[in-house]
XYZ file of C-alpha atoms in Angstrom:
781
model
C 0.010 -0.086 -0.071
C 2.992 2.341 0.423
C 5.427 2.199 -2.332
C 8.279 4.749 -2.880
C 7.371 6.730 -5.703
C 10.980 8.273 -6.538
C 13.425 6.488 -3.747
C 16.568 5.601 -5.081
C 17.130 8.220 -7.811
C 19.335 10.912 -7.757
C 17.092 13.588 -7.165
C 15.551 11.383 -4.095
C 19.198 11.441 -2.579
C 19.708 14.940 -3.175
C 16.127 15.931 -1.655
C 17.168 13.838 1.393
C 20.276 15.427 2.143
C 18.291 19.073 1.759
C 15.457 18.037 4.223
C 17.936 16.775 6.840
C 19.732 20.013 7.246
C 18.556 22.589 9.430
C 17.068 22.463 13.161
C 13.620 23.809 12.404
C 11.456 21.641 10.126
C 11.395 22.660 6.522
C 8.492 23.977 4.633
C 7.475 22.233 1.346
C 4.901 23.337 -1.278
C 4.121 21.999 -4.568
C 2.502 23.414 -7.500
C -1.245 23.183 -8.374
C -0.016 20.459 -11.181
C 2.301 18.675 -8.906
C 5.291 19.232 -11.093
C 7.413 21.432 -9.263
C 8.306 21.476 -5.585
C 9.441 24.378 -3.084
C 11.676 23.958 -0.004
C 12.012 26.826 2.161
C 14.481 26.243 4.868
C 14.185 28.659 7.911
C 17.408 28.135 9.576
C 20.372 26.028 8.534
C 24.330 26.200 9.403
C 25.157 28.820 8.886
C 21.861 30.597 9.719
C 20.989 31.655 6.077
C 17.411 30.965 5.064
C 16.938 29.219 1.692
C 14.297 28.657 -0.851
C 15.228 25.929 -3.387
C 12.687 24.914 -6.337
C 13.145 22.171 -8.577
C 11.020 19.872 -11.157
C 10.068 16.411 -9.441
C 10.574 14.436 -12.872
C 14.014 15.615 -13.470
C 17.169 13.759 -12.101
C 19.168 16.890 -12.520
C 20.002 19.410 -9.416
C 18.352 22.088 -8.333
C 16.676 24.494 -10.723
C 16.474 27.649 -8.559
C 18.167 28.333 -5.233
C 17.594 31.918 -3.645
C 19.048 32.844 -0.209
C 19.226 36.257 1.462
C 21.336 37.404 4.144
C 19.638 38.529 7.561
C 19.207 42.277 7.275
C 17.193 41.704 4.397
C 13.473 41.422 5.755
C 11.837 37.847 6.315
C 10.197 35.915 3.730
C 6.218 36.642 3.597
C 5.100 33.989 1.111
C 5.740 31.733 -1.729
C 3.116 31.721 -4.277
C 2.174 29.703 -7.511
C 0.191 31.797 -9.762
C -1.404 30.919 -13.129
C -0.011 32.504 -16.128
C -0.855 32.478 -20.049
C 0.133 29.181 -21.859
C 3.181 31.052 -23.835
C 4.994 31.167 -20.466
C 4.123 27.976 -18.884
C 1.281 26.872 -16.880
C 2.445 28.322 -13.372
C 4.687 31.009 -12.204
C 6.197 31.649 -8.930
C 6.131 34.814 -6.903
C 8.470 35.221 -3.760
C 7.215 37.742 -1.268
C 9.015 39.728 1.126
C 7.769 41.279 4.433
C 8.823 44.956 3.012
C 6.685 44.226 0.174
C 9.414 43.564 -2.832
C 7.826 40.783 -4.896
C 10.018 38.429 -7.619
C 8.171 36.557 -10.058
C 9.736 33.753 -11.810
C 8.652 31.456 -14.532
C 9.947 28.034 -15.748
C 10.873 27.454 -19.149
C 11.459 23.688 -20.027
C 14.659 24.272 -21.859
C 16.317 26.977 -19.552
C 14.692 26.269 -16.063
C 13.618 28.939 -13.702
C 14.189 32.541 -15.059
C 13.576 35.760 -13.159
C 10.433 37.818 -15.128
C 10.483 41.038 -13.134
C 10.680 42.357 -9.654
C 7.988 44.233 -8.111
C 6.896 46.551 -5.426
C 3.498 45.458 -3.703
C 3.088 47.828 -0.729
C 2.751 51.739 -1.427
C 4.155 52.979 1.658
C 7.948 52.401 2.656
C 6.995 51.331 6.442
C 4.325 49.072 5.682
C 5.186 45.307 6.385
C 3.432 42.349 5.001
C 2.352 39.685 7.634
C 0.273 37.369 5.272
C -0.070 36.934 1.826
C -2.315 34.481 -0.376
C -3.270 34.622 -4.091
C -6.907 34.705 -4.951
C -7.459 34.002 -9.004
C -5.272 36.354 -10.598
C -5.056 38.760 -7.629
C -2.722 38.881 -4.671
C -4.381 39.542 -1.017
C -2.355 40.420 1.837
C -2.622 41.917 5.430
C -0.021 44.436 6.035
C 1.007 46.443 9.121
C 1.091 50.249 8.962
C 3.194 51.320 11.839
C 2.149 54.747 13.278
C 4.464 57.951 12.768
C 5.113 58.258 16.066
C 7.326 55.567 17.169
C 6.782 56.189 20.841
C 2.756 56.137 20.796
C 1.152 53.691 22.938
C 0.664 50.756 21.239
C -2.713 49.861 22.936
C -4.007 52.935 20.854
C -2.447 51.619 17.795
C -3.960 48.186 17.834
C -6.032 48.548 14.844
C -2.839 49.496 12.764
C -3.347 46.466 9.950
C -4.870 46.841 6.693
C -6.069 43.906 4.281
C -5.440 44.906 0.440
C -5.576 43.349 -2.902
C -3.912 43.832 -6.211
C -4.231 42.353 -9.453
C -1.189 40.709 -10.938
C -1.283 40.106 -14.483
C 1.415 37.835 -16.420
C 1.649 38.501 -20.110
C 4.214 38.302 -22.872
C 5.466 41.750 -22.129
C 6.297 40.854 -18.368
C 4.340 41.273 -15.259
C 1.733 44.242 -14.639
C 0.593 45.068 -11.357
C -2.993 46.852 -11.166
C -3.813 49.369 -8.346
C -3.930 48.861 -4.667
C -7.568 48.269 -3.359
C -8.428 48.337 0.421
C -10.718 45.312 1.699
C -10.353 46.162 5.160
C -8.444 48.874 7.034
C -7.705 50.029 10.674
C -8.049 46.278 11.340
C -6.647 43.794 13.916
C -3.606 41.344 12.479
C -5.041 38.719 10.172
C -3.993 35.565 8.300
C -5.288 35.490 5.017
C -6.221 32.081 3.468
C -7.564 31.894 -0.107
C -9.893 29.376 -1.858
C -10.906 29.597 -5.546
C -13.804 31.810 -4.652
C -13.455 33.294 -1.247
C -10.555 34.571 1.283
C -10.729 33.742 4.708
C -9.267 36.143 7.580
C -8.118 34.270 10.695
C -7.141 36.137 13.494
C -3.765 35.878 14.525
C -2.783 34.149 17.965
C -1.612 37.545 19.288
C -4.755 39.625 18.614
C -6.767 40.980 21.287
C -9.399 38.825 23.048
C -12.042 41.137 22.114
C -11.408 40.899 18.324
C -10.421 37.064 18.404
C -14.023 35.725 18.682
C -15.139 35.819 15.061
C -13.647 35.162 11.565
C -14.075 37.217 8.555
C -14.856 36.052 4.960
C -14.299 38.080 1.953
C -16.237 37.403 -1.420
C -14.300 39.248 -4.155
C -17.083 38.846 -6.656
C -19.766 40.261 -4.647
C -17.433 42.710 -2.613
C -18.847 41.675 0.558
C -17.233 40.760 4.171
C -19.034 38.235 6.206
C -18.699 38.015 10.202
C -18.882 34.393 11.306
C -18.256 32.660 14.676
C -17.800 29.082 14.842
C -19.906 29.092 18.059
C -22.608 31.342 16.789
C -22.647 30.573 13.031
C -23.397 33.412 10.613
C -23.651 36.715 12.268
C -23.582 39.765 9.719
C -22.872 40.365 6.271
C -22.265 43.590 4.539
C -21.637 44.681 0.806
C -18.777 47.210 0.729
C -19.390 49.879 -2.006
C -16.937 52.253 -1.279
C -13.487 52.517 0.646
C -15.325 54.413 3.539
C -17.689 51.358 4.443
C -14.360 49.193 4.848
C -13.307 50.120 7.971
C -13.060 47.512 10.691
C -14.910 49.490 13.419
C -18.074 50.446 11.440
C -18.235 46.940 9.882
C -18.623 45.743 13.635
C -21.032 48.561 14.637
C -24.125 46.456 14.372
C -22.764 43.543 16.116
C -20.813 44.526 19.082
C -23.412 43.342 21.814
C -23.766 39.856 19.977
C -19.750 39.520 19.525
C -19.129 40.499 23.387
C -20.960 37.538 24.714
C -19.027 34.929 22.528
C -15.908 32.841 23.856
C -12.789 33.530 21.914
C -11.609 31.228 19.123
C -9.980 28.125 19.852
C -7.393 27.487 16.813
C -4.401 25.576 16.759
C -4.151 25.068 12.903
C -5.936 26.341 10.054
C -5.931 25.364 6.256
C -8.398 25.693 3.191
C -10.064 22.525 1.825
C -10.745 21.625 -1.969
C -14.518 22.314 -1.314
C -13.800 25.838 -0.576
C -14.432 25.584 3.273
C -11.885 26.624 5.993
C -10.770 23.581 8.182
C -10.051 24.396 11.721
C -8.269 22.275 14.213
C -8.914 23.362 17.744
C -6.228 23.107 20.431
C -8.479 19.974 22.010
C -7.940 18.001 18.792
C -11.543 18.771 17.100
C -11.558 19.298 13.230
C -14.212 21.532 12.245
C -14.950 22.936 8.834
C -16.290 26.632 8.319
C -18.250 26.926 4.970
C -17.983 30.140 3.006
C -21.740 31.214 3.852
C -20.302 31.267 7.446
C -21.996 27.905 8.979
C -19.721 25.471 10.770
C -19.908 21.616 11.203
C -17.908 19.263 13.063
C -16.150 16.554 11.142
C -13.689 14.597 13.454
C -11.884 14.343 16.794
C -7.992 13.813 16.680
C -6.806 11.246 19.349
C -4.761 12.226 22.118
C -6.188 14.721 24.067
C -5.257 18.352 23.947
C -2.605 19.630 21.377
C 0.902 20.953 22.444
C 1.564 24.487 21.578
C 4.553 23.381 19.608
C 2.919 20.053 17.928
C 2.574 20.294 14.220
C -0.776 19.246 12.631
C -0.905 19.095 8.883
C -4.058 19.092 6.950
C -4.814 18.267 3.394
C -7.881 17.403 1.414
C -7.974 14.887 -1.646
C -11.329 15.031 -3.127
C -13.762 14.142 -0.203
C -11.014 12.609 2.147
C -9.542 14.637 4.489
C -5.709 13.822 5.346
C -4.651 14.722 8.990
C -1.013 14.171 10.142
C -0.078 14.443 13.647
C 2.913 13.140 15.710
C 3.540 10.589 13.077
C 0.081 9.194 12.753
C -1.672 9.698 9.572
C -5.557 9.942 9.857
C -7.802 9.575 6.646
C -11.304 10.900 7.037
C -14.409 10.912 5.084
C -15.375 14.937 5.045
C -18.913 14.541 4.184
C -19.773 11.903 7.156
C -16.830 12.016 9.335
C -16.257 8.566 9.347
C -12.513 7.700 10.051
C -11.617 5.467 6.946
C -8.048 4.382 8.248
C -5.430 5.411 10.789
C -1.770 4.638 9.880
C 1.292 4.850 11.917
C 3.948 6.182 10.067
C 7.650 5.600 10.820
C 8.804 9.121 10.043
C 7.739 12.387 12.334
C 8.249 14.858 9.640
C 6.097 14.279 6.525
C 4.844 16.931 3.922
C 1.568 16.405 1.588
C 2.058 16.952 -2.017
C -0.346 17.750 -4.709
C -1.270 14.489 -6.842
C -3.770 15.506 -9.576
C -5.668 13.077 -11.551
C -5.069 10.784 -8.587
C -8.264 10.854 -6.212
C -7.706 7.506 -4.500
C -4.172 8.020 -3.649
C -2.054 10.458 -1.305
C 1.683 11.470 -1.999
C 3.770 12.158 0.873
C 7.464 13.688 0.874
C 9.454 12.510 3.439
C 13.010 12.516 4.421
C 13.608 8.988 2.624
C 11.885 10.037 -0.697
C 8.165 10.412 -1.972
C 5.801 7.780 -1.426
C 2.267 7.065 -2.628
C -0.426 5.885 -0.094
C -3.750 4.301 -1.559
C -6.974 4.302 0.412
C -9.100 2.932 -2.340
C -11.020 -0.260 -1.159
C -10.226 -3.233 -2.521
C -12.715 -4.933 -4.960
C -13.030 -8.339 -3.292
C -13.485 -7.834 0.350
C -13.721 -10.578 2.567
C -16.348 -8.977 4.685
C -19.172 -7.447 2.746
C -20.194 -3.574 3.197
C -17.938 -3.373 6.394
C -19.031 0.093 6.805
C -22.581 -0.482 6.823
C -22.241 -3.314 9.812
C -20.413 -0.508 11.536
C -23.207 1.856 11.059
C -25.574 -0.836 12.721
C -23.178 -0.893 15.568
C -22.917 2.922 15.978
C -26.691 3.508 15.438
C -27.545 1.074 18.315
C -25.063 2.809 20.746
C -27.079 5.949 19.991
C -30.238 4.181 20.786
C -29.395 2.502 23.857
C -27.360 5.640 25.110
C -30.393 7.331 24.904
C -32.449 4.627 26.843
C -29.690 4.314 29.471
C -30.041 5.405 33.052
C -26.018 4.995 33.432
C -23.688 7.865 32.666
C -21.096 5.687 31.347
C -20.391 6.011 27.687
C -21.185 3.270 25.537
C -19.093 2.205 22.605
C -19.230 -0.406 19.823
C -16.646 -2.723 21.565
C -18.931 -2.761 24.648
C -21.716 -3.448 22.632
C -20.410 -6.304 21.095
C -18.535 -7.982 23.742
C -21.246 -7.541 26.223
C -23.621 -10.182 25.137
C -26.797 -8.296 26.387
C -27.599 -6.304 23.123
C -28.653 -9.108 20.841
C -30.259 -6.867 18.506
C -27.469 -5.050 16.565
C -25.693 -8.428 16.579
C -28.346 -10.449 14.992
C -29.045 -7.228 12.300
C -25.351 -7.022 11.491
C -25.288 -10.891 10.883
C -28.682 -10.710 8.906
C -26.905 -7.891 6.539
C -23.910 -9.684 5.997
C -25.664 -12.648 5.032
C -28.105 -10.869 2.842
C -25.296 -8.658 1.064
C -23.189 -11.771 0.227
C -25.892 -13.023 -1.859
C -25.050 -10.854 -4.739
C -21.719 -12.583 -5.017
C -21.604 -16.100 -3.791
C -23.866 -18.420 -1.665
C -23.626 -17.503 1.995
C -22.792 -19.821 4.989
C -25.761 -20.995 7.143
C -27.536 -18.520 9.582
C -28.683 -19.664 13.121
C -32.323 -20.742 13.199
C -33.205 -17.516 15.304
C -31.925 -15.334 12.522
C -33.191 -17.449 9.740
C -36.766 -16.676 11.471
C -35.647 -13.070 11.930
C -34.569 -12.860 8.110
C -38.239 -14.110 6.981
C -39.722 -11.469 8.748
C -37.438 -8.614 7.680
C -37.250 -9.963 3.951
C -39.411 -7.112 2.892
C -37.834 -4.553 4.434
C -34.467 -5.650 3.225
C -35.417 -5.921 -0.545
C -36.897 -1.968 0.213
C -33.392 -1.196 1.391
C -31.376 -3.254 -1.210
C -33.795 -1.342 -4.042
C -32.907 2.019 -2.140
C -29.213 1.258 -2.546
C -29.770 -0.012 -6.362
C -31.446 3.216 -7.023
C -28.757 5.270 -5.483
C -26.170 3.873 -7.450
C -28.291 4.475 -10.376
C -28.482 8.147 -9.475
C -24.553 8.262 -9.373
C -24.211 6.492 -12.661
C -26.966 7.578 -14.874
C -26.786 10.362 -17.465
C -28.073 14.123 -17.136
C -31.243 13.455 -18.868
C -32.222 10.728 -16.400
C -31.123 11.933 -13.186
C -34.220 14.128 -12.355
C -36.539 11.047 -12.620
C -34.179 8.698 -10.424
C -33.913 11.807 -7.983
C -37.710 12.067 -7.609
C -38.049 8.227 -7.091
C -35.019 8.338 -4.466
C -36.507 11.217 -2.688
C -40.098 9.764 -2.570
C -38.433 6.486 -0.815
C -36.258 8.650 1.461
C -39.185 10.722 2.623
C -41.582 7.727 3.040
C -38.698 5.607 5.231
C -38.620 8.902 7.557
C -41.956 9.144 7.828
C -42.355 5.422 9.165
C -39.381 5.836 11.559
C -38.835 7.931 14.752
C -39.291 11.673 13.874
C -36.394 13.109 16.160
C -34.121 16.065 15.477
C -31.428 14.082 13.130
C -34.555 12.820 10.696
C -35.988 16.418 10.844
C -32.819 17.949 9.914
C -32.618 15.282 7.228
C -36.148 16.178 5.859
C -35.213 20.023 5.665
C -32.176 19.247 3.809
C -34.229 17.102 1.325
C -37.024 20.086 0.859
C -34.177 22.485 0.382
C -32.070 20.247 -1.977
C -35.159 18.680 -4.108
C -38.242 20.880 -3.668
C -40.191 19.530 -6.633
C -39.406 15.842 -5.753
C -40.095 16.238 -2.201
C -43.490 17.899 -2.848
C -44.366 14.662 -5.155
C -43.172 12.592 -2.273
C -45.126 14.149 0.325
C -48.385 13.816 -2.079
C -47.768 10.334 -2.533
C -46.972 9.482 1.123
C -50.051 11.444 2.512
C -52.240 10.470 -0.430
C -53.625 13.565 -1.281
C -55.816 14.197 -4.281
C -59.285 16.000 -4.958
C -62.420 13.930 -5.035
C -65.445 14.243 -7.118
C -66.857 17.426 -5.351
C -63.358 19.143 -5.806
C -62.656 18.801 -1.818
C -58.914 17.688 -0.916
C -59.020 14.140 0.459
C -55.957 12.299 2.233
C -55.718 8.665 3.143
C -52.699 8.586 5.345
C -52.379 6.587 8.212
C -52.863 7.683 11.663
C -49.006 7.059 12.475
C -48.101 9.274 9.570
C -50.331 11.902 10.508
C -48.972 11.986 14.146
C -45.340 12.216 12.622
C -46.634 15.237 10.330
C -48.461 17.284 13.196
C -46.831 16.034 16.505
C -43.129 15.818 15.756
C -40.558 18.209 17.425
C -41.707 21.884 17.531
C -39.588 24.932 16.881
C -38.891 25.347 20.588
C -37.540 21.856 20.335
C -35.519 21.788 17.526
C -33.430 25.039 17.867
C -32.977 27.894 15.638
C -30.313 26.331 13.205
C -32.496 26.912 9.980
C -34.515 23.536 10.746
C -38.243 23.860 10.714
C -40.946 20.980 11.652
C -42.398 18.962 9.248
C -46.069 20.596 9.371
C -44.075 23.927 8.293
C -41.979 22.181 5.519
C -45.115 20.836 4.004
C -47.113 24.104 3.992
C -44.296 25.786 2.389
C -44.478 22.933 -0.303
C -47.963 24.069 -0.769
C -47.440 27.648 -1.106
C -44.684 27.032 -3.662
C -46.455 24.325 -5.938
C -50.117 24.045 -5.071
C -51.376 27.336 -2.952
C -54.844 26.773 -3.470
C -54.675 23.442 -1.631
C -53.255 24.763 1.500
C -56.416 25.941 3.270
C -58.215 22.692 2.634
C -54.912 20.690 3.881
C -54.861 23.007 7.194
C -58.712 21.990 7.529
C -57.705 18.322 7.056
C -55.116 18.509 9.737
C -57.428 20.035 11.985
C -60.022 17.443 11.712
C -57.446 14.907 12.315
C -56.567 16.505 15.593
C -59.946 16.897 16.736
C -60.213 13.160 16.544
C -56.625 12.178 18.063
C -56.066 14.508 20.728
C -58.170 16.374 23.531
C -58.966 19.952 22.667
C -55.915 21.947 23.851
C -54.147 18.866 25.029
C -50.355 19.846 25.817
C -49.303 16.655 23.895
C -51.200 17.477 20.736
C -50.123 20.433 18.213
C -52.957 22.522 19.092
C -51.997 22.725 22.807
C -48.979 24.832 21.661
C -49.715 26.962 18.602
C -53.068 26.392 16.503
C -52.085 24.722 13.040
C -53.627 27.865 10.993
C -51.489 30.272 12.993
C -48.223 28.061 12.009
C -49.355 28.058 8.453
C -49.885 31.879 8.546
C -46.369 32.120 9.883
C -45.013 30.265 6.709
C -47.075 32.554 4.490
C -45.428 35.527 6.492
C -42.123 34.266 5.719
C -42.646 34.697 1.972
C -42.045 38.565 2.568
C -44.450 39.461 -0.497
C -47.437 41.549 -0.092
C -49.852 40.893 -2.611
C -53.448 40.228 -3.584
C -52.835 36.477 -3.419
C -51.152 36.726 -0.162
C -54.212 38.630 1.295
C -56.502 35.983 -0.154
C -54.658 33.387 1.180
C -54.399 34.748 4.726
C -58.333 35.212 4.654
C -58.702 31.429 3.701
C -56.255 30.245 6.375
C -58.031 32.372 8.761
C -61.504 31.243 7.866
C -60.867 27.423 7.498
C -59.693 27.500 11.209
C -63.551 28.319 12.254
C -61.946 29.711 15.255
C -64.111 32.907 16.907
C -61.034 35.271 17.097
C -59.867 33.865 13.493
C -62.912 34.543 12.094
C -63.415 37.929 13.626
C -59.634 38.846 12.450
C -60.648 37.666 8.904
C -63.688 39.871 8.995
C -61.744 42.927 9.852
C -59.248 42.301 7.054
C -62.095 42.172 4.706
C -63.607 45.548 6.089
C -60.258 46.930 5.794
C -60.018 45.801 2.149
C -63.572 47.042 1.410
C -64.758 43.846 0.189
C -68.506 44.287 1.432
C -70.035 41.844 -0.486
C -67.363 39.200 1.198
C -68.042 40.465 4.352
C -71.594 39.834 4.187
C -71.285 36.233 2.887
C -68.700 35.385 5.870
C -70.934 37.037 8.543
C -74.115 35.080 6.941
C -71.865 31.741 6.987
C -70.429 32.047 10.593
C -72.928 33.548 12.452
C -74.411 30.321 12.577
C -71.480 28.846 14.485
C -72.162 29.908 17.921
C -74.478 32.841 19.376
C -71.544 34.628 21.012
C -69.855 34.742 17.369
C -73.208 35.766 15.973
C -73.205 38.829 18.393
C -69.688 39.685 17.710
C -70.168 39.774 14.021
C -73.352 41.828 14.428
C -71.947 44.299 16.657
C -68.811 44.485 14.535
C -71.080 45.265 10.993
C -73.471 47.552 13.290
C -70.422 49.818 14.078
C -69.278 49.934 10.482
C -72.932 50.922 9.390
C -72.960 53.664 11.535
C -69.863 55.236 10.147
C -70.519 55.265 6.265
C -73.065 54.157 3.662
C -71.108 51.103 1.969
C -73.351 48.254 3.699
C -76.480 49.981 2.914
C -77.222 47.550 0.001
C -76.964 44.608 2.134
C -79.166 45.955 5.201
C -81.913 43.228 4.547
C -79.537 40.419 4.907
C -77.669 42.459 7.880
C -80.817 42.728 9.874
C -81.686 38.947 9.820
C -78.550 38.638 11.980
C -79.415 40.549 14.831
C -79.276 38.286 17.931
C -82.387 37.864 19.773
C -81.059 39.002 23.214
C -80.075 42.723 21.825
C -82.762 45.386 22.811
C -83.254 48.501 21.059
C -81.472 50.575 23.671
C -78.390 48.035 23.033
C -78.494 48.849 19.352
C -78.731 52.580 19.817
C -75.897 52.582 22.097
C -73.695 50.781 19.686
C -74.777 53.049 16.794
C -74.265 56.652 18.691
C -70.592 55.207 19.987
C -69.574 54.860 16.274
C -71.284 57.886 14.671
C -68.351 59.602 12.700
C -67.461 62.991 14.358
C -68.309 66.050 12.060
C -65.905 68.532 11.498
C -68.581 71.327 10.410
C -71.164 73.110 12.283
C -74.106 70.809 12.607
C -76.891 71.235 9.783
C -80.283 69.422 9.523
C -79.470 68.297 6.071
C -75.871 67.142 4.879
C -74.739 67.733 1.465
C -72.447 64.773 1.489
C -75.501 62.192 1.570
C -73.416 59.853 3.701
C -75.070 60.646 7.139
C -76.815 57.994 9.153
C -80.736 58.909 8.990
C -83.409 57.576 11.046
C -84.979 55.965 8.137
C -82.225 53.534 7.584
C -82.332 52.168 11.056
C -86.148 52.200 11.345
C -86.425 48.461 9.876
C -84.093 47.244 12.358
C -85.737 48.859 15.387
C -89.167 47.788 14.440
C -87.824 44.242 13.946
C -86.463 44.365 17.520
C -89.545 45.690 19.268
C -92.191 43.580 17.297
C -90.215 40.229 18.263
C -91.511 38.710 21.456
C -89.912 39.571 24.545
C -87.190 36.416 25.816
C -88.646 36.891 29.497
C -92.227 36.330 28.539
C -91.263 33.181 26.485
C -89.343 32.079 29.641
C -92.078 32.230 31.971
C -94.925 31.500 29.362
C -95.185 27.737 30.827
C -95.673 28.932 34.337
C -98.030 31.454 33.691
C -100.422 28.902 31.960
C -99.925 26.594 34.868
C -103.339 25.864 36.671
C -101.938 26.056 40.180
C -100.197 29.242 41.197
C -97.787 29.259 42.775
C -96.567 25.685 41.582
C -96.167 22.891 44.304
C -93.157 22.364 46.391
C -91.044 19.521 44.884
C -90.761 16.584 46.997
C -87.560 16.470 49.250
C -84.964 13.796 49.043
C -82.981 12.565 51.900
């Protein structure tokens, strides 16, 4: 598995002598195409720093050797920059602290040649702290000391500046663009560049107040993002002018939030191939900060806290993360955080090299030569799908740990050796038996496992078809990927809906709905069996278990604020996007199911927390679009709930929109629900009638809604309380014609006066009784 790629050659022996010189570890860098190597020796006898560059596949001596005397400023960075094809694929830029930059290019027949010497910084007193290349530009952090050498350094804490400058290599030489300020009056930052972004990591000696967050610069959008690993994305600002690039102005709106954060814990940082920033903490935790400011944990290095002088090297090869610590090589899957392999090497100092075109191997430069390390899985494995079997035990550990009353940590080794937990052992054996059937006949299973296998056969077939479908998605042409994805999403949504709806599954569903919205919508319709019947009404034939997952899963206060929303909100958002007309009917369906399954206002049910119609309204509000369609949807959601407060809210909304025909229709329909709601609706409309003449065409319908307990004095009180205040002197007849007259109110008053008294009806039976007073009822002992 580890074969010397070039040991034994003349170049390997020369490289071995070069790496063995000096007390401090050498720094090794390779060009992106892997053809050229750079070796930087920081100190050697005599103490003259030296840079050596050479071709890997050449057997001659060094092509470029550059050293400098100690009075000359220290080296700030070595950068490989892309150049036009006429000059070769890459050029090398050697940048010193005082800004002087040498640009070298490689010619096959002649070797390395100096193209030009440039001055990056504009001020003579500037000092470059960190430099990187981003596309065709150089980005650096420079220190600008105060003019007064005796000034208090605490007052000059923000004396650094982050700058960028285009560097174009052409046939005529090298041309520098103008200096552009990215950030000024800032603390000291280390700049790390990915193909699309630049990460600004605080230096170890920064002040505690400014070392609590990272900055991410997006050159294409001219935007700076503030993020803290402990809090995620904090703030983002587009820098339209140089005046907006002041560090203190950038933090002005986030000082209160940043003050409560813990300082950053960074031991080592590097940029991955996926454009994220890899951070290793002093406790050995490896995390990834994405360009959008979010962070996720990948892996924990073994050995406890890292010593201050210990070296951790990070390098990504596709989706594989290679970590080198104290002679131990860790290979980790970046996506899942799973440890693929752990290899103990015989040498402490190892350097990772670029190996383009070889995605399943890692090239290591050591003092004895260049080695290739392959991490590809062998085709004929003695254990079928070992990762799957390990997943069974890891999932079982999580399950039993949740149910355990003991505080001791349960591990996979304890699970296998304990002999108490038979379920994961049985499942692992069944999976191995079933998966072997793809290639060769399996050995016999135990009788108990065979019985269990017959029970699980349908589930296993479903799982095997799911794995086959995933393979089809990976290998399918672009024209067929969409159909495969829809089928895959439907199976995954169905699987999650039939399992425990915990936080992890809910987060997984959120990612599915975000990545495949259309496929997730189709999967939801299929799982809930949503369709319209012959009358145009929405019906669903989902099982009670599925309904409970949709309505009774983790709520917003339980799942946290990390962008994860409950399943009911996810489905409502899909309705709004793909079938908005069905949303009110869906909410009505869910309310019918809730009323059957949970007692009214039960804390276990979803209605005991926030009513479903309010949760649907919250999804509608997050669309941030004010339109007539949204107003109509809000009305339908309020009315479909049939709750008195919601109906009155809808009525007030219709009144505000001056849709009087709909106002009367809603009043006529919902007044039949309860006497109290009838009284509230009639009182509201009577107050509107007293203020304007818009309801006059509908008075005949309106008077029919008058509650039986309202008297003429009650009606006159409401009318007088809501009469509009006239700004003019009172006159007998108004020229505007919008005044309320007795003639308009007369039919209602006559109707109330002519109605039989409620008290008369209550006592009519008693008054017609033959005996008065009624006889005393018999006493009961």
